[in-house]
């Protein structure tokens, strides 16, 4: 992976290679962490973090759902992130805030284990490739079902939950596909291993609802608004597996992947990205890069002092 100079770790900016944890940290054993994937884009007005406040809000809510008392407010983590981007001298980058139970206890009622917080920011290109964004990817419905709300919390973005995504992604990659689509425990379409899913059926845009165990994706929300603003009808409803094969168009949304068309699913051709996908994708990319006036409020601009192109050293 590409690295950067500094990582924010419990209030300090430390060199990348010094941001370490003890091997008996609680989260390492049980997955007791919550995190976000956030992106910053180089715009004409400097680096801007896409929907930063929404990501920080979801981080705080994920923490609350798993009884992790965050020792920093979303505002403090947000300010630390902007400062990290400035100090690392980054433009477009991927941002990973993580709050996790650290070293102190290995019991399951782990209030003795402190909650540690880090923010990393580093260069990371399109998760499913630029070619995928242009021409679409091949996806496969996974034999693994998405975690059930009866046992875990699909609304939370929690570390341990990602073993589910990893099983699905590994299976689909080993079978020669680029992404896995998971069904929910009832057998309805849920989402990709790290993206929400949209279909076009009879000219309408359809996406699975919250009760289908989706992660409440921030890009999903953005794309729903953009598509409606462009005049499309967007329906949140249960989607049967066969509708994937019958769809006129399919695309995925997520912070890491951005908006990626699907050109084939379970060996059923969907085709090159369609007109609606292209239309929504173009506006979405404009929003990410600050080229859409109507969505500028989604951007948190990182103020970089004039002439400050050299990353500064570790803070004391
Ligand atoms: C399982 C899962 N679903 C959906 C998404 C899309 O969410 P967002 O648009 O907030 O990145 C992600 C990525 O964070 C994810 O990991």
mmCIF file of C-alpha atoms and ligand atoms in Angstrom:
data_model
loop_
_atom_site.group_PDB
_atom_site.id
_atom_site.type_symbol
_atom_site.label_atom_id
_atom_site.label_comp_id
_atom_site.label_asym_id
_atom_site.label_seq_id
_atom_site.Cartn_x
_atom_site.Cartn_y
_atom_site.Cartn_z
ATOM 1 C CA UNK A 1 0.000 0.000 0.000
ATOM 2 C CA UNK A 2 0.994 3.616 -0.472
ATOM 3 C CA UNK A 3 1.948 5.277 2.780
ATOM 4 C CA UNK A 4 2.109 8.816 4.168
ATOM 5 C CA UNK A 5 4.394 10.494 6.672
ATOM 6 C CA UNK A 6 2.126 10.739 9.710
ATOM 7 C CA UNK A 7 -0.811 9.001 11.400
ATOM 8 C CA UNK A 8 -2.972 10.615 14.084
ATOM 9 C CA UNK A 9 -2.973 8.263 17.095
ATOM 10 C CA UNK A 10 -4.849 9.156 20.291
ATOM 11 C CA UNK A 11 -4.292 12.877 19.867
ATOM 12 C CA UNK A 12 -0.692 12.802 18.573
ATOM 13 C CA UNK A 13 0.697 12.974 15.042
ATOM 14 C CA UNK A 14 3.183 10.087 14.952
ATOM 15 C CA UNK A 15 5.405 8.755 12.149
ATOM 16 C CA UNK A 16 3.594 6.136 10.017
ATOM 17 C CA UNK A 17 5.875 3.290 11.153
ATOM 18 C CA UNK A 18 5.462 4.155 14.856
ATOM 19 C CA UNK A 19 1.630 3.885 14.921
ATOM 20 C CA UNK A 20 1.554 0.507 16.723
ATOM 21 C CA UNK A 21 -0.636 -1.467 19.143
ATOM 22 C CA UNK A 22 -0.017 -4.222 21.701
ATOM 23 C CA UNK A 23 -0.644 -7.806 20.485
ATOM 24 C CA UNK A 24 -3.152 -8.269 23.307
ATOM 25 C CA UNK A 25 -5.294 -5.375 22.123
ATOM 26 C CA UNK A 26 -8.939 -6.382 22.480
ATOM 27 C CA UNK A 27 -9.919 -5.503 18.901
ATOM 28 C CA UNK A 28 -7.240 -7.751 17.451
ATOM 29 C CA UNK A 29 -8.903 -10.738 19.142
ATOM 30 C CA UNK A 30 -12.599 -9.929 18.824
ATOM 31 C CA UNK A 31 -12.970 -7.293 16.115
ATOM 32 C CA UNK A 32 -14.209 -4.705 18.602
ATOM 33 C CA UNK A 33 -13.646 -1.677 16.428
ATOM 34 C CA UNK A 34 -15.674 0.714 14.310
ATOM 35 C CA UNK A 35 -14.327 2.601 11.358
ATOM 36 C CA UNK A 36 -15.028 4.720 8.313
ATOM 37 C CA UNK A 37 -13.768 4.855 4.772
ATOM 38 C CA UNK A 38 -13.711 8.471 3.625
ATOM 39 C CA UNK A 39 -12.255 10.157 0.552
ATOM 40 C CA UNK A 40 -10.706 13.545 -0.006
ATOM 41 C CA UNK A 41 -10.579 14.975 -3.536
ATOM 42 C CA UNK A 42 -8.252 17.537 -5.065
ATOM 43 C CA UNK A 43 -10.634 20.250 -6.254
ATOM 44 C CA UNK A 44 -9.959 23.606 -7.893
ATOM 45 C CA UNK A 45 -10.258 25.129 -4.409
ATOM 46 C CA UNK A 46 -7.864 22.639 -2.791
ATOM 47 C CA UNK A 47 -8.406 19.289 -1.055
ATOM 48 C CA UNK A 48 -12.007 18.639 0.025
ATOM 49 C CA UNK A 49 -13.371 15.749 2.096
ATOM 50 C CA UNK A 50 -16.595 14.314 0.686
ATOM 51 C CA UNK A 51 -19.470 14.283 3.200
ATOM 52 C CA UNK A 52 -17.032 14.393 6.102
ATOM 53 C CA UNK A 53 -19.665 15.252 8.726
ATOM 54 C CA UNK A 54 -21.853 12.320 7.617
ATOM 55 C CA UNK A 55 -18.941 9.890 7.938
ATOM 56 C CA UNK A 56 -18.042 11.212 11.403
ATOM 57 C CA UNK A 57 -21.664 10.946 12.428
ATOM 58 C CA UNK A 58 -21.852 7.312 11.249
ATOM 59 C CA UNK A 59 -18.596 6.560 13.118
ATOM 60 C CA UNK A 60 -20.090 7.940 16.335
ATOM 61 C CA UNK A 61 -23.301 5.968 15.811
ATOM 62 C CA UNK A 62 -21.415 2.730 15.059
ATOM 63 C CA UNK A 63 -19.421 3.271 18.271
ATOM 64 C CA UNK A 64 -22.583 3.825 20.273
ATOM 65 C CA UNK A 65 -24.221 0.691 18.836
ATOM 66 C CA UNK A 66 -21.269 -1.396 20.060
ATOM 67 C CA UNK A 67 -20.917 0.380 23.450
ATOM 68 C CA UNK A 68 -17.596 1.997 22.569
ATOM 69 C CA UNK A 69 -17.392 5.363 24.311
ATOM 70 C CA UNK A 70 -15.470 7.574 21.887
ATOM 71 C CA UNK A 71 -12.831 9.577 23.803
ATOM 72 C CA UNK A 72 -12.900 12.272 21.068
ATOM 73 C CA UNK A 73 -15.869 14.111 19.629
ATOM 74 C CA UNK A 74 -16.656 13.869 15.910
ATOM 75 C CA UNK A 75 -15.540 17.531 15.664
ATOM 76 C CA UNK A 76 -12.151 16.725 17.243
ATOM 77 C CA UNK A 77 -11.643 13.744 14.910
ATOM 78 C CA UNK A 78 -12.688 15.920 11.979
ATOM 79 C CA UNK A 79 -10.202 18.653 12.895
ATOM 80 C CA UNK A 80 -7.451 16.044 13.421
ATOM 81 C CA UNK A 81 -8.208 14.668 9.937
ATOM 82 C CA UNK A 82 -7.949 18.055 8.230
ATOM 83 C CA UNK A 83 -4.685 18.744 10.069
ATOM 84 C CA UNK A 84 -3.367 15.285 9.107
ATOM 85 C CA UNK A 85 -4.048 15.961 5.422
ATOM 86 C CA UNK A 86 -2.271 19.326 5.727
ATOM 87 C CA UNK A 87 0.734 17.847 7.544
ATOM 88 C CA UNK A 88 1.008 14.928 5.128
ATOM 89 C CA UNK A 89 0.789 17.347 2.194
ATOM 90 C CA UNK A 90 -1.951 15.225 0.588
ATOM 91 C CA UNK A 91 -4.450 16.152 -2.128
ATOM 92 C CA UNK A 92 -6.730 13.319 -3.242
ATOM 93 C CA UNK A 93 -6.485 10.565 -0.638
ATOM 94 C CA UNK A 94 -8.329 7.838 1.256
ATOM 95 C CA UNK A 95 -9.009 8.473 4.947
ATOM 96 C CA UNK A 96 -9.430 5.703 7.513
ATOM 97 C CA UNK A 97 -10.635 6.718 10.992
ATOM 98 C CA UNK A 98 -10.798 3.742 13.388
ATOM 99 C CA UNK A 99 -11.871 3.498 17.029
ATOM 100 C CA UNK A 100 -11.083 0.207 18.736
ATOM 101 C CA UNK A 101 -10.786 -1.450 22.111
ATOM 102 C CA UNK A 102 -7.114 -1.432 22.961
ATOM 103 C CA UNK A 103 -4.923 -3.118 25.557
ATOM 104 C CA UNK A 104 -6.211 -3.682 29.095
ATOM 105 C CA UNK A 105 -8.545 -6.659 29.241
ATOM 106 C CA UNK A 106 -9.480 -9.673 27.152
ATOM 107 C CA UNK A 107 -12.850 -10.325 28.766
ATOM 108 C CA UNK A 108 -15.975 -9.915 26.710
ATOM 109 C CA UNK A 109 -17.409 -7.287 29.040
ATOM 110 C CA UNK A 110 -14.406 -5.205 28.205
ATOM 111 C CA UNK A 111 -14.899 -1.849 29.826
ATOM 112 C CA UNK A 112 -11.315 -2.058 31.177
ATOM 113 C CA UNK A 113 -9.909 -2.019 27.651
ATOM 114 C CA UNK A 114 -9.502 1.622 26.574
ATOM 115 C CA UNK A 115 -10.969 2.917 23.335
ATOM 116 C CA UNK A 116 -8.090 4.014 21.096
ATOM 117 C CA UNK A 117 -8.624 6.185 18.041
ATOM 118 C CA UNK A 118 -6.489 6.594 14.928
ATOM 119 C CA UNK A 119 -6.898 8.443 11.668
ATOM 120 C CA UNK A 120 -4.758 7.512 8.669
ATOM 121 C CA UNK A 121 -4.784 9.331 5.324
ATOM 122 C CA UNK A 122 -2.872 8.021 2.330
ATOM 123 C CA UNK A 123 -3.085 7.783 -1.473
ATOM 124 C CA UNK A 124 -5.395 4.988 -2.711
ATOM 125 C CA UNK A 125 -6.774 4.758 -6.257
ATOM 126 C CA UNK A 126 -10.134 3.426 -7.470
ATOM 127 C CA UNK A 127 -10.836 0.224 -5.464
ATOM 128 C CA UNK A 128 -12.364 -1.684 -8.393
ATOM 129 C CA UNK A 129 -10.067 -0.064 -10.958
ATOM 130 C CA UNK A 130 -10.473 2.841 -13.384
ATOM 131 C CA UNK A 131 -11.254 0.369 -16.158
ATOM 132 C CA UNK A 132 -14.116 -0.951 -14.018
ATOM 133 C CA UNK A 133 -15.465 2.573 -13.526
ATOM 134 C CA UNK A 134 -15.456 3.089 -17.318
ATOM 135 C CA UNK A 135 -16.578 -0.276 -18.692
ATOM 136 C CA UNK A 136 -18.120 -2.069 -15.738
ATOM 137 C CA UNK A 137 -17.094 -5.085 -13.693
ATOM 138 C CA UNK A 138 -18.111 -8.755 -13.541
ATOM 139 C CA UNK A 139 -19.893 -9.722 -10.322
ATOM 140 C CA UNK A 140 -21.110 -12.952 -8.771
ATOM 141 C CA UNK A 141 -23.847 -13.595 -6.252
ATOM 142 C CA UNK A 142 -22.094 -14.994 -3.202
ATOM 143 C CA UNK A 143 -22.969 -18.259 -1.513
ATOM 144 C CA UNK A 144 -22.457 -16.288 1.729
ATOM 145 C CA UNK A 145 -25.442 -14.297 2.982
ATOM 146 C CA UNK A 146 -25.013 -10.783 4.424
ATOM 147 C CA UNK A 147 -24.860 -10.701 8.256
ATOM 148 C CA UNK A 148 -28.301 -10.911 9.759
ATOM 149 C CA UNK A 149 -29.714 -8.162 11.986
ATOM 150 C CA UNK A 150 -30.708 -11.038 14.283
ATOM 151 C CA UNK A 151 -27.064 -11.567 15.237
ATOM 152 C CA UNK A 152 -25.139 -8.388 14.383
ATOM 153 C CA UNK A 153 -25.865 -4.805 13.380
ATOM 154 C CA UNK A 154 -25.754 -4.227 9.603
ATOM 155 C CA UNK A 155 -26.265 -0.486 10.184
ATOM 156 C CA UNK A 156 -22.923 -0.299 12.018
ATOM 157 C CA UNK A 157 -19.591 -0.187 10.225
ATOM 158 C CA UNK A 158 -17.779 -2.462 12.648
ATOM 159 C CA UNK A 159 -14.442 -4.228 12.175
ATOM 160 C CA UNK A 160 -15.479 -7.798 13.086
ATOM 161 C CA UNK A 161 -18.450 -7.654 10.736
ATOM 162 C CA UNK A 162 -16.096 -7.456 7.776
ATOM 163 C CA UNK A 163 -15.224 -11.157 8.057
ATOM 164 C CA UNK A 164 -18.559 -11.582 6.263
ATOM 165 C CA UNK A 165 -17.490 -9.278 3.403
ATOM 166 C CA UNK A 166 -14.072 -10.951 3.277
ATOM 167 C CA UNK A 167 -15.590 -14.423 2.835
ATOM 168 C CA UNK A 168 -17.756 -13.185 -0.030
ATOM 169 C CA UNK A 169 -15.016 -11.156 -1.712
ATOM 170 C CA UNK A 170 -12.518 -14.022 -1.455
ATOM 171 C CA UNK A 171 -14.993 -16.493 -2.928
ATOM 172 C CA UNK A 172 -15.864 -14.245 -5.895
ATOM 173 C CA UNK A 173 -12.250 -13.251 -6.568
ATOM 174 C CA UNK A 174 -11.072 -16.871 -6.462
ATOM 175 C CA UNK A 175 -13.836 -17.700 -8.944
ATOM 176 C CA UNK A 176 -12.520 -15.008 -11.332
ATOM 177 C CA UNK A 177 -15.017 -12.189 -10.672
ATOM 178 C CA UNK A 178 -14.307 -8.669 -9.506
ATOM 179 C CA UNK A 179 -16.990 -8.281 -6.856
ATOM 180 C CA UNK A 180 -19.447 -10.319 -4.785
ATOM 181 C CA UNK A 181 -23.130 -9.466 -4.380
ATOM 182 C CA UNK A 182 -24.600 -10.701 -1.108
ATOM 183 C CA UNK A 183 -28.227 -11.631 -0.571
ATOM 184 C CA UNK A 184 -29.787 -10.915 2.808
ATOM 185 C CA UNK A 185 -30.827 -13.720 5.154
ATOM 186 C CA UNK A 186 -34.266 -13.824 3.450
ATOM 187 C CA UNK A 187 -32.702 -14.315 0.012
ATOM 188 C CA UNK A 188 -33.335 -10.805 -1.331
ATOM 189 C CA UNK A 189 -30.545 -8.756 -2.907
ATOM 190 C CA UNK A 190 -28.594 -6.799 -0.283
ATOM 191 C CA UNK A 191 -25.335 -5.197 -1.483
ATOM 192 C CA UNK A 192 -21.760 -5.740 -2.658
ATOM 193 C CA UNK A 193 -18.999 -6.775 -0.258
ATOM 194 C CA UNK A 194 -18.133 -3.080 0.170
ATOM 195 C CA UNK A 195 -20.730 -1.210 -1.906
ATOM 196 C CA UNK A 196 -24.466 -0.603 -2.139
ATOM 197 C CA UNK A 197 -26.249 -1.757 -5.268
ATOM 198 C CA UNK A 198 -28.628 -0.066 -7.735
ATOM 199 C CA UNK A 199 -30.559 -1.572 -10.677
ATOM 200 C CA UNK A 200 -32.422 0.035 -13.547
ATOM 201 C CA UNK A 201 -35.744 -1.722 -14.276
ATOM 202 C CA UNK A 202 -38.209 -0.301 -16.799
ATOM 203 C CA UNK A 203 -36.387 3.031 -16.668
ATOM 204 C CA UNK A 204 -36.707 3.330 -12.864
ATOM 205 C CA UNK A 205 -33.794 3.142 -10.464
ATOM 206 C CA UNK A 206 -34.290 0.516 -7.753
ATOM 207 C CA UNK A 207 -32.177 -0.110 -4.646
ATOM 208 C CA UNK A 208 -32.651 -2.467 -1.650
ATOM 209 C CA UNK A 209 -34.117 -0.852 1.495
ATOM 210 C CA UNK A 210 -32.697 -0.632 5.025
ATOM 211 C CA UNK A 211 -34.623 -3.737 6.105
ATOM 212 C CA UNK A 212 -32.577 -5.771 3.590
ATOM 213 C CA UNK A 213 -29.612 -5.484 6.042
ATOM 214 C CA UNK A 214 -27.697 -2.936 3.960
ATOM 215 C CA UNK A 215 -25.094 -0.554 5.299
ATOM 216 C CA UNK A 216 -26.695 2.889 5.111
ATOM 217 C CA UNK A 217 -24.160 4.026 2.531
ATOM 218 C CA UNK A 218 -23.272 7.683 2.286
ATOM 219 C CA UNK A 219 -22.693 7.405 -1.452
ATOM 220 C CA UNK A 220 -26.014 5.547 -1.758
ATOM 221 C CA UNK A 221 -27.707 8.561 -0.145
ATOM 222 C CA UNK A 222 -25.839 10.934 -2.441
ATOM 223 C CA UNK A 223 -26.676 8.978 -5.583
ATOM 224 C CA UNK A 224 -30.360 8.732 -4.623
ATOM 225 C CA UNK A 225 -30.469 12.520 -4.272
ATOM 226 C CA UNK A 226 -28.515 13.152 -7.472
ATOM 227 C CA UNK A 227 -30.681 10.736 -9.481
ATOM 228 C CA UNK A 228 -33.892 12.333 -8.169
ATOM 229 C CA UNK A 229 -32.522 15.822 -8.900
ATOM 230 C CA UNK A 230 -31.811 14.639 -12.456
ATOM 231 C CA UNK A 231 -35.464 13.652 -12.767
ATOM 232 C CA UNK A 232 -35.251 9.873 -12.310
ATOM 233 C CA UNK A 233 -37.576 7.883 -10.107
ATOM 234 C CA UNK A 234 -35.692 6.045 -7.371
ATOM 235 C CA UNK A 235 -37.526 3.260 -5.520
ATOM 236 C CA UNK A 236 -36.228 1.616 -2.332
ATOM 237 C CA UNK A 237 -37.720 -1.881 -2.302
ATOM 238 C CA UNK A 238 -36.823 -5.551 -1.975
ATOM 239 C CA UNK A 239 -35.121 -6.919 -5.070
ATOM 240 C CA UNK A 240 -35.367 -10.566 -6.152
ATOM 241 C CA UNK A 241 -32.178 -12.281 -7.325
ATOM 242 C CA UNK A 242 -33.554 -12.843 -10.844
ATOM 243 C CA UNK A 243 -34.075 -9.085 -11.202
ATOM 244 C CA UNK A 244 -30.286 -8.778 -11.310
ATOM 245 C CA UNK A 245 -30.295 -10.846 -14.489
ATOM 246 C CA UNK A 246 -33.277 -8.967 -15.939
ATOM 247 C CA UNK A 247 -31.933 -5.489 -15.109
ATOM 248 C CA UNK A 248 -31.276 -3.005 -17.905
ATOM 249 C CA UNK A 249 -28.406 -1.528 -15.939
ATOM 250 C CA UNK A 250 -26.683 -2.201 -12.606
ATOM 251 C CA UNK A 251 -24.185 -0.125 -10.665
ATOM 252 C CA UNK A 252 -22.496 -0.130 -7.259
ATOM 253 C CA UNK A 253 -21.674 2.819 -4.983
ATOM 254 C CA UNK A 254 -19.206 3.109 -2.132
ATOM 255 C CA UNK A 255 -16.448 5.367 -0.882
ATOM 256 C CA UNK A 256 -13.600 3.104 -1.959
ATOM 257 C CA UNK A 257 -15.126 2.072 -5.308
ATOM 258 C CA UNK A 258 -17.059 5.342 -6.021
ATOM 259 C CA UNK A 259 -19.662 4.564 -8.728
ATOM 260 C CA UNK A 260 -18.931 1.377 -10.658
ATOM 261 C CA UNK A 261 -21.178 -0.120 -13.342
ATOM 262 C CA UNK A 262 -21.705 -3.898 -13.439
ATOM 263 C CA UNK A 263 -21.518 -5.351 -16.953
ATOM 264 C CA UNK A 264 -22.078 -9.012 -16.129
ATOM 265 C CA UNK A 265 -23.553 -10.874 -13.180
ATOM 266 C CA UNK A 266 -23.441 -14.637 -12.638
ATOM 267 C CA UNK A 267 -22.410 -14.839 -16.326
ATOM 268 C CA UNK A 268 -25.606 -13.048 -17.441
ATOM 269 C CA UNK A 269 -24.572 -10.090 -19.627
ATOM 270 C CA UNK A 270 -25.874 -6.671 -18.594
ATOM 271 C CA UNK A 271 -23.737 -4.876 -21.150
ATOM 272 C CA UNK A 272 -21.623 -1.745 -21.308
ATOM 273 C CA UNK A 273 -22.688 0.949 -18.820
ATOM 274 C CA UNK A 274 -26.111 2.296 -19.834
ATOM 275 C CA UNK A 275 -27.391 5.816 -20.312
ATOM 276 C CA UNK A 276 -28.855 6.274 -16.818
ATOM 277 C CA UNK A 277 -25.737 4.907 -15.107
ATOM 278 C CA UNK A 278 -23.544 7.237 -17.184
ATOM 279 C CA UNK A 279 -25.741 10.245 -16.494
ATOM 280 C CA UNK A 280 -25.798 9.702 -12.721
ATOM 281 C CA UNK A 281 -22.094 8.758 -12.631
ATOM 282 C CA UNK A 282 -21.048 11.957 -14.445
ATOM 283 C CA UNK A 283 -22.955 14.173 -11.988
ATOM 284 C CA UNK A 284 -21.704 12.149 -9.010
ATOM 285 C CA UNK A 285 -18.064 12.560 -10.093
ATOM 286 C CA UNK A 286 -18.684 16.301 -10.583
ATOM 287 C CA UNK A 287 -20.015 16.416 -7.003
ATOM 288 C CA UNK A 288 -16.931 14.589 -5.658
ATOM 289 C CA UNK A 289 -14.545 17.011 -7.371
ATOM 290 C CA UNK A 290 -16.448 20.181 -6.457
ATOM 291 C CA UNK A 291 -17.651 20.833 -10.012
ATOM 292 C CA UNK A 292 -21.375 20.694 -9.125
ATOM 293 C CA UNK A 293 -22.445 23.962 -7.458
ATOM 294 C CA UNK A 294 -25.611 22.375 -6.068
ATOM 295 C CA UNK A 295 -23.638 19.803 -4.042
ATOM 296 C CA UNK A 296 -20.773 22.006 -2.803
ATOM 297 C CA UNK A 297 -22.219 21.787 0.713
ATOM 298 C CA UNK A 298 -21.171 18.122 0.744
ATOM 299 C CA UNK A 299 -17.497 19.132 0.667
ATOM 300 C CA UNK A 300 -15.363 19.914 3.699
ATOM 301 C CA UNK A 301 -12.531 22.009 2.280
ATOM 302 C CA UNK A 302 -9.125 21.534 3.923
ATOM 303 C CA UNK A 303 -7.571 24.968 4.192
ATOM 304 C CA UNK A 304 -3.940 24.688 3.155
ATOM 305 C CA UNK A 305 -1.809 27.762 4.006
ATOM 306 C CA UNK A 306 -0.336 29.427 0.911
ATOM 307 C CA UNK A 307 3.125 28.061 0.075
ATOM 308 C CA UNK A 308 2.753 25.094 2.450
ATOM 309 C CA UNK A 309 3.589 22.338 0.025
ATOM 310 C CA UNK A 310 6.162 20.636 2.254
ATOM 311 C CA UNK A 311 4.642 18.234 4.839
ATOM 312 C CA UNK A 312 5.702 19.369 8.321
ATOM 313 C CA UNK A 313 7.410 17.222 10.910
ATOM 314 C CA UNK A 314 5.964 15.268 13.842
ATOM 315 C CA UNK A 315 4.179 17.409 16.407
ATOM 316 C CA UNK A 316 5.456 17.498 19.954
HETATM 317 C C1 LIG B 1 -20.538 -3.434 3.417
HETATM 318 C C2 LIG B 1 -20.591 -2.076 2.796
HETATM 319 N N1 LIG B 1 -21.729 -1.677 2.186
HETATM 320 C C3 LIG B 1 -21.827 -0.475 1.617
HETATM 321 C C4 LIG B 1 -20.783 0.421 1.622
HETATM 322 C C5 LIG B 1 -20.928 1.768 0.999
HETATM 323 O O1 LIG B 1 -20.960 2.770 1.983
HETATM 324 P P1 LIG B 1 -20.423 4.234 1.733
HETATM 325 O O2 LIG B 1 -21.120 4.742 0.516
HETATM 326 O O3 LIG B 1 -20.824 4.985 2.950
HETATM 327 O O4 LIG B 1 -18.955 4.157 1.541
HETATM 328 C C6 LIG B 1 -19.584 0.058 2.242
HETATM 329 C C7 LIG B 1 -18.432 0.972 2.293
HETATM 330 O O5 LIG B 1 -18.264 1.672 3.250
HETATM 331 C C8 LIG B 1 -19.486 -1.219 2.854
HETATM 332 O O6 LIG B 1 -18.363 -1.598 3.445
#
